[in-house]
Amino acid sequence: MRTRLTGWGRTAGSLAELTTPTSEDEVANALGAPAVIARGLGRSYGDAAQVSGGLVLDNRGLDAIAPIGPDGLVTLGAGVSIDDLLAVAIPQGWFVPVTPGTRRVSIGGAVAADVHGKNHHVDGSFAHHVRAMRLVTPSGVHELSPEREPALFWATFGAMGLTGVVSEVTLQLLAIESDQVLVDTDRYDDLDAVMAAMVEGDARYRYSVAWVDCMARGRRMGRSILTRGDHAGSSDLTEATRVAPRGARLAVPFSAPPGLLNPVTITAFNELWFRAAPRHRVGEAHSISSFFHPLDGLRDWNRLYGPRGFVQYQFAVPDDGAEAVVTAISRLSASRVPSFLAVLKRFGDADPAPLSFPQPGWTLALDLPVGPAALAPLLDELDELVVAARGRVYLAKDARLAPSTVRAMYPRLAEFAALADTIDPEHHLTSDLARRLRLREG
Ligand SMILES: Cc1cc2nc3c(=O)[nH]c(=O)nc-3n(C[C@H](O)[C@H](O)[C@H](O)COP(=O)(O)OP(=O)(O)OC[C@H]3O[C@@H](n4cnc5c(N)ncnc54)[C@H](O)[C@@H]3O)c2cc1C
């Protein structure tokens, strides 16, 4: 079916044939098309899961989940969502070892972006927990693991679908005793204070994230709320339940009018949110939904940004580039480009994947509505800042980088492209993202 597709940011849509294969054979046949890419639940923000004029393979037909083993190993189809997996896993005492800020992502999408959670400083990214997977490529099906075809195994994490279609993944789950997380919350009046607290204390927590108010200026610039915690044990609670999160109760029915989210409304929201958080609270029980996936309670919340959509700008810089985080927030705050609370996290060790985004140090994610004239020059300036700090922008969030910038940010791109050529010499695998950034050219 010919369909217009966009990413979660609802920018840069394009038309493609959309089909839903239900077996590896159907995927293999589809890979004969001249331009083809897999798509999960469309939660990447930009143009990674679409290919103009080509064929898009909706991975939701690959939806089998095998029983979870006593050791927490589970084999599942790439179209299963983290939401579906949690519905089965939590009642049995298991959790996904890495979850992004929404559970509405597919396992294939989690592999392709090598997603990270609030625990990267402790547990690494998604790749670290995958024991094996099956990858359908134009040159056949590959059974991959860290021991079997390791180069192709690692290259697939962060490859944004450009090594083939992941059909099945074997994942190591994390044992949990309850569906609650014990959370410590602290409010900080400026950015230096929260960054110092994270450097000093994050190692004591499995999960950590700071929400930064980028609209605050002057002495309050970068004021933040830091939440850190770990899964509650059964002895921590009077009654330890293991209930999976429920679906969204509310939905945004249609696109908001342009300009609804502007400096005035967003400053007011950030102010309310900041004041509602406790200055210091220890050991508060939070549900899995409210701690990990607060936005999932409101379906289609991306429509709030109106018909022009929004971009998410997420970058990572090493510890010695921490100043880039401070400079980025001060430039954003000075520009008056409106931004909801930004998300600041620490990253631990990188994995061996050539295009994986996380690198040790800091990561900052900014949600920015499309519209203000100052936005494009601001983001170009931030690109320069990130490159100078030897950092990178996350491809799963990108809708606007230039080919030369991506080469400076991902120095192993040529190595990746050469490997992709060995399994797809005729370049069937491509996407709007790959074309825009010339990712297959190295
Ligand atoms: C609210 C929100 C919060 C988020 N928080 C985080 C976060 O904390 N950390 C983080 O890392 N990311 C985060 N993300 C981004 C998201 O996790 C990634 O973009 C993820 O890839 C989306 O998965 P998806 O199933 O929607 O894939 P899509 O967006 O549909 O596709 C993403 C990429 O995966 C490829 N792909 C999909 N299926 C397959 C397959 N079977 N085989 C090979 N390639 C495939 C596509 O070709 C595409 O390149 C967030 C996104 C949203 C909307």
Coordinates of C-alpha atoms and ligand atoms in Angstrom, one line a residue:
M1 CA 0.0 0.0 0.0
R2 CA 1.4 3.4 -0.9
T3 CA 1.7 5.4 2.3
R4 CA 3.1 8.7 3.5
L5 CA 5.5 8.0 6.4
T6 CA 7.2 10.3 8.9
G7 CA 9.2 9.8 12.1
W8 CA 7.9 10.7 15.5
G9 CA 8.8 14.4 14.9
R10 CA 6.4 14.5 12.0
T11 CA 8.8 16.4 9.7
A12 CA 10.1 15.4 6.3
G13 CA 7.4 12.9 5.3
S14 CA 7.8 10.7 2.1
L15 CA 5.7 8.3 0.1
A16 CA 6.6 4.6 -0.1
E17 CA 5.1 1.2 -0.6
L18 CA 4.4 -0.3 2.9
T19 CA 4.1 -4.0 3.4
T20 CA 4.1 -6.3 6.4
P21 CA 6.1 -9.5 6.0
T22 CA 5.3 -12.3 8.4
S23 CA 8.2 -14.6 7.7
E24 CA 11.9 -14.5 6.9
D25 CA 11.1 -15.8 3.4
E26 CA 8.8 -12.9 2.8
V27 CA 11.4 -10.5 4.1
A28 CA 14.1 -12.1 1.8
N29 CA 11.8 -11.7 -1.2
A30 CA 11.1 -8.1 -0.4
L31 CA 14.9 -7.3 -0.2
G32 CA 15.0 -7.7 -4.0
A33 CA 13.4 -4.3 -4.3
P34 CA 15.7 -1.5 -5.5
A35 CA 15.3 0.6 -2.3
V36 CA 14.1 -1.0 0.9
I37 CA 14.2 -0.4 4.6
A38 CA 12.6 -1.9 7.8
R39 CA 10.3 0.1 10.0
G40 CA 9.2 -0.6 13.6
L41 CA 6.8 1.6 15.5
G42 CA 8.0 4.9 13.9
R43 CA 9.4 6.2 17.2
S44 CA 12.7 7.4 15.7
Y45 CA 12.2 11.1 15.3
G46 CA 13.5 11.8 11.8
D47 CA 13.7 10.0 8.5
A48 CA 15.3 6.6 9.4
A49 CA 12.4 4.3 8.9
Q50 CA 11.2 5.5 5.5
V51 CA 12.5 5.6 2.0
S52 CA 10.9 7.9 -0.6
G53 CA 9.6 5.9 -3.7
G54 CA 10.9 2.6 -2.2
L55 CA 9.6 -0.3 -0.1
V56 CA 9.2 -0.1 3.6
L57 CA 8.9 -3.4 5.6
D58 CA 6.7 -3.0 8.7
N59 CA 8.3 -5.4 11.1
R60 CA 5.1 -5.9 13.2
G61 CA 4.4 -9.1 11.3
L62 CA 7.4 -10.7 13.1
D63 CA 5.6 -10.9 16.4
A64 CA 6.3 -14.3 18.0
I65 CA 7.5 -14.5 21.7
A66 CA 8.9 -17.8 22.9
P67 CA 8.6 -18.8 26.6
I68 CA 11.1 -17.0 28.9
G69 CA 13.7 -19.5 30.1
P70 CA 14.5 -20.0 33.8
D71 CA 17.8 -18.0 33.2
G72 CA 15.8 -15.0 31.8
L73 CA 16.7 -15.6 28.2
V74 CA 13.9 -14.9 25.7
T75 CA 13.8 -15.3 21.9
L76 CA 11.4 -13.0 20.2
G77 CA 10.4 -11.6 16.8
A78 CA 11.8 -8.2 15.9
G79 CA 8.3 -6.8 15.6
V80 CA 7.5 -7.4 19.3
S81 CA 7.3 -4.1 21.2
I82 CA 9.0 -3.6 24.6
D83 CA 5.4 -2.9 25.8
D84 CA 4.3 -6.4 24.6
L85 CA 7.4 -8.0 26.1
L86 CA 6.9 -6.3 29.5
A87 CA 3.3 -7.5 29.6
V88 CA 4.6 -11.1 29.5
A89 CA 7.9 -10.6 31.4
I90 CA 6.9 -8.5 34.5
P91 CA 4.4 -11.0 35.9
Q92 CA 7.1 -13.7 35.7
G93 CA 9.7 -11.4 37.5
W94 CA 11.7 -10.2 34.5
F95 CA 12.3 -6.7 33.0
V96 CA 14.0 -5.5 29.8
P97 CA 17.6 -4.7 30.7
V98 CA 17.5 -1.4 28.7
T99 CA 14.4 0.6 27.9
P100 CA 14.2 3.9 26.1
G101 CA 11.9 6.7 27.4
T102 CA 9.0 5.0 25.6
R103 CA 8.1 1.3 25.7
R104 CA 6.4 1.7 22.3
V105 CA 9.4 0.7 20.3
S106 CA 10.0 -2.6 18.6
I107 CA 12.9 -5.0 19.4
G108 CA 14.1 -4.4 15.8
G109 CA 14.1 -0.7 16.3
A110 CA 15.9 -1.1 19.6
V111 CA 18.7 -3.1 17.9
A112 CA 18.9 -0.8 14.9
A113 CA 19.3 2.3 17.1
D114 CA 21.3 0.4 19.8
V115 CA 19.0 2.2 22.3
H116 CA 20.1 3.3 25.7
G117 CA 18.2 3.9 28.9
K118 CA 18.7 5.7 32.2
N119 CA 21.2 2.9 33.2
H120 CA 23.8 3.2 30.5
H121 CA 26.4 4.2 33.0
V122 CA 25.9 0.8 34.7
D123 CA 24.4 -1.6 32.1
G124 CA 25.5 -0.2 28.7
S125 CA 23.2 -0.1 25.7
F126 CA 20.8 -2.6 24.2
A127 CA 23.6 -4.5 22.3
H128 CA 25.2 -5.5 25.6
H129 CA 22.2 -7.7 26.4
V130 CA 21.6 -9.4 23.0
R131 CA 23.0 -12.9 23.0
A132 CA 22.1 -13.8 19.4
M133 CA 20.0 -12.6 16.5
R134 CA 18.9 -13.5 12.9
L135 CA 19.5 -11.0 10.2
V136 CA 17.9 -11.2 6.7
T137 CA 20.2 -9.5 4.1
P138 CA 20.2 -9.4 0.3
S139 CA 22.9 -12.1 0.5
G140 CA 20.9 -14.4 2.8
V141 CA 20.1 -15.1 6.4
H142 CA 22.9 -14.6 9.0
E143 CA 22.8 -16.1 12.5
L144 CA 24.8 -13.6 14.5
S145 CA 26.2 -13.4 18.0
P146 CA 29.3 -11.9 19.6
E147 CA 31.1 -15.1 18.6
R148 CA 29.5 -15.8 15.3
E149 CA 30.2 -13.2 12.5
P150 CA 31.0 -10.7 15.3
A151 CA 31.7 -7.9 12.8
L152 CA 28.2 -8.0 11.3
F153 CA 26.7 -8.6 14.7
W154 CA 28.2 -5.4 16.1
A155 CA 27.7 -3.4 12.9
T156 CA 23.9 -4.0 13.1
F157 CA 23.6 -2.1 16.4
G158 CA 23.2 1.6 15.5
A159 CA 23.1 0.7 11.7
M160 CA 19.5 2.1 11.5
G161 CA 18.4 -0.9 9.4
L162 CA 21.2 -0.6 6.8
T163 CA 22.7 -4.1 7.4
G164 CA 19.4 -5.9 6.8
V165 CA 16.2 -6.8 8.5
V166 CA 16.5 -8.3 12.0
S167 CA 13.9 -11.1 12.2
E168 CA 14.6 -12.6 15.7
V169 CA 16.6 -11.6 18.8
T170 CA 17.6 -13.6 21.9
L171 CA 17.7 -11.2 24.8
Q172 CA 18.9 -11.6 28.4
L173 CA 16.3 -10.2 30.7
L174 CA 16.9 -8.6 34.1
A175 CA 15.4 -10.3 37.2
I176 CA 13.1 -8.1 39.3
E177 CA 11.1 -8.7 42.5
S178 CA 8.4 -6.1 42.0
D179 CA 6.9 -3.6 39.6
Q180 CA 8.1 -0.6 41.7
V181 CA 11.2 1.5 41.5
L182 CA 12.6 3.2 44.6
V183 CA 13.5 6.7 43.6
D184 CA 15.5 9.5 45.2
T185 CA 14.7 13.0 43.9
D186 CA 16.8 16.2 44.3
R187 CA 16.2 19.6 42.9
Y188 CA 19.2 21.7 41.9
D189 CA 19.2 25.5 41.3
D190 CA 21.7 25.5 38.4
L191 CA 23.5 23.3 35.9
D192 CA 26.9 23.1 37.7
A193 CA 25.3 21.7 40.8
V194 CA 23.4 18.9 39.1
M195 CA 26.3 17.9 36.9
A196 CA 28.6 17.7 40.0
A197 CA 26.0 15.6 41.8
M198 CA 25.7 13.2 38.8
V199 CA 29.5 12.8 38.6
E200 CA 29.8 12.2 42.3
G201 CA 26.8 9.9 42.9
D202 CA 25.4 8.2 39.7
A203 CA 27.5 5.1 40.3
R204 CA 25.5 4.4 43.4
Y205 CA 22.3 4.1 41.3
R206 CA 21.3 1.8 38.5
Y207 CA 19.0 4.5 36.9
S208 CA 19.7 8.2 36.8
V209 CA 18.2 11.1 34.8
A210 CA 18.1 14.9 35.2
W211 CA 15.4 17.0 33.7
V212 CA 16.8 20.4 32.8
D213 CA 14.7 23.6 32.5
C214 CA 16.3 25.2 29.4
M215 CA 14.0 28.3 29.5
A216 CA 15.3 29.5 32.9
R217 CA 17.9 32.2 32.5
G218 CA 20.5 34.0 34.6
R219 CA 21.5 32.4 37.9
R220 CA 18.8 29.8 37.4
M221 CA 20.0 28.6 34.0
G222 CA 20.0 24.9 33.8
R223 CA 18.1 24.3 37.1
S224 CA 17.2 20.7 37.2
I225 CA 15.4 17.8 38.9
L226 CA 17.5 14.7 39.3
T227 CA 15.8 11.3 39.8
R228 CA 17.8 8.2 40.6
G229 CA 16.8 4.8 41.7
D230 CA 16.7 1.0 41.3
H231 CA 14.0 -1.7 41.3
A232 CA 12.4 -2.3 44.7
G233 CA 13.1 -5.7 46.2
S234 CA 10.1 -7.6 47.7
S235 CA 11.4 -6.8 51.2
D236 CA 11.3 -3.0 50.4
L237 CA 7.5 -3.0 50.0
T238 CA 4.6 -4.0 52.2
E239 CA 3.1 -5.8 49.2
A240 CA 5.3 -6.6 46.1
T241 CA 3.1 -6.8 43.0
R242 CA 4.3 -7.6 39.5
V243 CA 1.8 -6.0 37.2
A244 CA 2.7 -4.9 33.7
P245 CA 2.1 -1.2 32.8
R246 CA -1.3 -0.4 31.2
G247 CA -2.0 1.3 27.9
A248 CA -2.4 5.1 27.5
R249 CA -5.6 6.4 29.1
L250 CA -5.6 9.7 27.2
A251 CA -4.9 10.7 23.6
V252 CA -4.3 13.9 21.7
P253 CA -7.1 13.6 19.1
F254 CA -5.7 15.9 16.4
S255 CA -2.8 18.2 15.6
A256 CA -2.7 21.3 17.8
P257 CA -2.8 24.7 16.2
P258 CA 0.6 26.0 15.1
G259 CA 2.3 28.0 17.9
L260 CA 0.5 26.4 20.8
L261 CA 3.9 25.5 22.2
N262 CA 5.7 28.8 22.4
P263 CA 8.2 30.4 24.8
V264 CA 5.3 31.6 27.1
T265 CA 3.4 28.3 27.3
I266 CA 6.6 26.2 27.7
T267 CA 8.2 28.5 30.3
A268 CA 4.9 28.3 32.3
F269 CA 4.9 24.5 32.0
N270 CA 8.5 24.1 33.0
E271 CA 7.9 26.5 36.0
L272 CA 5.0 24.4 37.2
W273 CA 6.9 21.2 36.8
F274 CA 9.9 22.5 38.6
R275 CA 7.9 23.7 41.6
A276 CA 5.9 20.4 41.8
A277 CA 9.1 18.4 42.4
P278 CA 10.3 17.9 45.9
R279 CA 13.6 19.6 46.9
H280 CA 14.9 16.3 48.4
R281 CA 13.1 13.0 48.8
V282 CA 14.5 9.6 49.4
G283 CA 13.2 6.1 48.6
E284 CA 9.8 7.0 47.1
A285 CA 8.1 4.1 45.3
H286 CA 7.3 4.8 41.6
S287 CA 5.5 2.6 39.1
I288 CA 7.5 1.3 36.1
S289 CA 5.3 3.5 33.9
S290 CA 5.8 6.7 35.8
F291 CA 9.6 6.3 36.2
F292 CA 10.6 4.9 32.8
H293 CA 7.9 5.9 30.4
P294 CA 6.0 9.0 31.7
L295 CA 5.0 10.2 28.2
D296 CA 3.4 6.9 27.3
G297 CA 0.3 7.9 29.3
L298 CA -0.7 10.3 26.6
R299 CA -1.1 8.7 23.2
D300 CA 0.0 10.7 20.1
W301 CA 1.5 13.5 22.3
N302 CA 3.7 14.5 19.3
R303 CA 0.5 16.1 17.8
L304 CA 0.8 18.8 20.5
Y305 CA 3.6 20.3 18.4
G306 CA 1.2 21.1 15.6
P307 CA 1.4 20.4 11.9
R308 CA 5.0 21.6 11.4
G309 CA 6.2 19.0 14.0
F310 CA 9.4 19.1 16.1
V311 CA 13.0 18.0 16.1
Q312 CA 14.8 16.2 18.9
Y313 CA 18.4 17.2 19.1
Q314 CA 20.4 14.6 21.2
F315 CA 24.1 14.7 21.4
A316 CA 26.8 12.9 23.4
V317 CA 30.2 14.4 24.4
P318 CA 33.1 12.9 26.4
D319 CA 33.7 14.0 30.0
D320 CA 36.4 16.4 28.9
G321 CA 33.8 18.0 26.6
A322 CA 31.3 18.7 29.5
E323 CA 31.6 22.4 28.8
A324 CA 29.7 21.8 25.5
V325 CA 26.6 20.8 27.6
V326 CA 26.8 24.0 29.5
T327 CA 27.3 26.1 26.3
A328 CA 24.5 24.3 24.5
I329 CA 22.0 25.0 27.3
S330 CA 23.1 28.7 27.6
R331 CA 22.8 29.2 23.8
L332 CA 19.4 27.6 23.8
S333 CA 18.2 29.6 26.8
A334 CA 19.5 32.9 25.2
S335 CA 17.9 32.1 21.8
R336 CA 14.4 31.8 23.3
V337 CA 13.7 28.9 21.0
P338 CA 11.2 27.1 23.2
S339 CA 12.2 23.8 24.7
F340 CA 10.4 21.5 27.1
L341 CA 12.5 20.0 29.9
A342 CA 15.7 18.7 28.4
V343 CA 17.0 15.3 29.4
L344 CA 20.6 15.0 30.8
K345 CA 22.2 11.6 31.4
R346 CA 25.6 10.0 32.0
F347 CA 26.9 7.4 29.5
G348 CA 29.2 4.5 30.5
D349 CA 31.5 2.5 28.2
A350 CA 30.7 2.3 24.5
D351 CA 30.1 -1.0 22.8
P352 CA 32.2 -2.2 19.8
A353 CA 29.5 -1.2 17.3
P354 CA 30.9 1.3 14.7
L355 CA 27.7 3.4 14.5
S356 CA 26.4 3.1 18.1
F357 CA 25.7 6.5 19.6
P358 CA 26.6 6.2 23.3
Q359 CA 30.2 7.1 24.3
P360 CA 31.4 7.6 27.8
G361 CA 30.5 11.0 29.2
W362 CA 27.3 13.1 28.9
T363 CA 24.2 13.1 26.7
L364 CA 21.7 15.9 26.4
A365 CA 18.4 15.6 24.5
L366 CA 16.3 18.7 23.5
D367 CA 12.8 18.7 22.1
L368 CA 12.4 21.8 19.8
P369 CA 9.3 22.8 17.8
V370 CA 9.8 23.6 14.2
G371 CA 9.0 27.2 13.4
P372 CA 11.2 29.7 15.1
A373 CA 13.6 31.3 12.5
A374 CA 16.4 31.0 15.1
L375 CA 16.2 27.2 15.2
A376 CA 18.2 26.1 12.2
P377 CA 21.2 28.5 12.9
L378 CA 21.1 27.4 16.5
L379 CA 21.3 23.7 15.7
D380 CA 24.1 24.4 13.1
E381 CA 26.0 26.1 15.9
L382 CA 25.4 23.2 18.3
D383 CA 26.7 20.8 15.6
E384 CA 30.0 22.7 15.5
L385 CA 30.1 22.7 19.3
V386 CA 29.6 18.9 19.4
V387 CA 32.2 18.2 16.7
A388 CA 34.7 20.4 18.5
A389 CA 34.1 18.4 21.7
R390 CA 34.6 15.1 19.8
G391 CA 31.0 14.2 20.3
R392 CA 28.1 13.1 18.1
V393 CA 24.4 13.5 17.4
Y394 CA 22.1 10.5 17.7
L395 CA 21.0 9.3 14.3
A396 CA 17.7 7.9 15.7
K397 CA 16.7 11.4 16.5
D398 CA 18.2 13.2 13.5
A399 CA 16.3 15.0 10.7
R400 CA 18.7 17.6 9.6
L401 CA 22.5 16.8 9.9
A402 CA 24.7 17.3 6.9
P403 CA 26.8 14.5 5.3
S404 CA 30.2 16.2 6.3
T405 CA 29.1 16.7 9.9
V406 CA 28.1 13.1 10.3
R407 CA 31.5 12.0 9.1
A408 CA 33.2 14.1 11.7
M409 CA 30.9 12.7 14.4
Y410 CA 31.1 9.0 13.3
P411 CA 34.7 8.4 12.3
R412 CA 34.1 4.7 11.7
L413 CA 31.4 5.3 9.0
A414 CA 33.7 4.2 6.1
E415 CA 34.4 0.9 8.0
F416 CA 30.7 0.4 8.4
A417 CA 29.9 1.2 4.8
A418 CA 32.5 -1.3 3.6
L419 CA 31.1 -4.0 5.7
A420 CA 27.5 -3.2 4.6
D421 CA 28.8 -3.6 1.0
T422 CA 29.8 -7.2 1.6
I423 CA 26.3 -8.3 2.4
D424 CA 24.5 -5.8 0.1
P425 CA 26.8 -4.9 -2.8
E426 CA 24.0 -3.4 -4.9
H427 CA 22.8 -1.1 -2.1
H428 CA 19.2 -2.3 -1.9
L429 CA 19.2 -1.3 1.7
T430 CA 18.7 2.5 2.0
S431 CA 16.5 5.0 3.7
D432 CA 15.8 8.8 3.5
L433 CA 18.3 9.1 6.4
A434 CA 20.9 7.1 4.5
R435 CA 20.4 9.1 1.3
R436 CA 20.5 12.5 3.1
L437 CA 23.7 11.6 5.0
R438 CA 25.2 9.3 2.3
L439 CA 25.7 6.6 4.9
R440 CA 26.2 3.8 2.3
E441 CA 29.0 5.8 0.6
G442 CA 31.3 5.7 3.7
Ligands
LIG1 C1 9.2 9.5 23.6 C2 10.4 8.8 23.1 C3 11.4 8.6 23.9 C4 12.6 8.0 23.5 N1 13.6 7.7 24.4 C5 14.8 7.2 24.0 C6 15.8 6.8 24.9 O1 15.7 7.1 26.1 N2 16.9 6.2 24.5 C7 17.0 5.8 23.1 O2 18.0 5.2 22.8 N3 16.1 6.1 22.2 C8 14.9 6.8 22.6 N4 14.0 7.0 21.7 C9 14.2 6.7 20.3 C10 13.7 5.2 20.0 O3 14.0 4.4 21.0 C11 14.4 4.7 18.7 O4 14.3 5.6 17.7 C12 13.9 3.4 18.3 O5 14.7 3.0 17.2 C13 12.5 3.4 17.8 O6 12.1 2.0 17.6 P1 10.9 1.8 16.5 O7 10.4 0.4 16.7 O8 9.8 2.8 16.7 O9 11.7 1.9 15.2 P2 11.4 2.9 13.9 O10 11.5 4.3 14.4 O11 10.3 2.5 13.1 O12 12.8 2.6 13.1 C14 14.0 3.0 13.7 C15 15.2 2.4 12.9 O13 15.1 1.0 13.1 C16 15.2 0.3 11.9 N5 14.5 -1.0 12.1 C17 13.2 -1.2 12.6 N6 12.9 -2.5 12.6 C18 14.0 -3.1 12.1 C19 14.3 -4.5 11.9 N7 13.5 -5.5 12.2 N8 15.6 -4.8 11.4 C20 16.5 -3.8 11.2 N9 16.2 -2.5 11.4 C21 15.0 -2.2 11.8 C22 14.5 1.2 10.9 O14 15.0 0.9 9.6 C23 15.0 2.6 11.4 O15 16.3 2.8 10.9 C24 12.8 7.6 22.1 C25 11.7 7.9 21.2 C26 10.6 8.5 21.7 C27 9.4 8.8 20.7

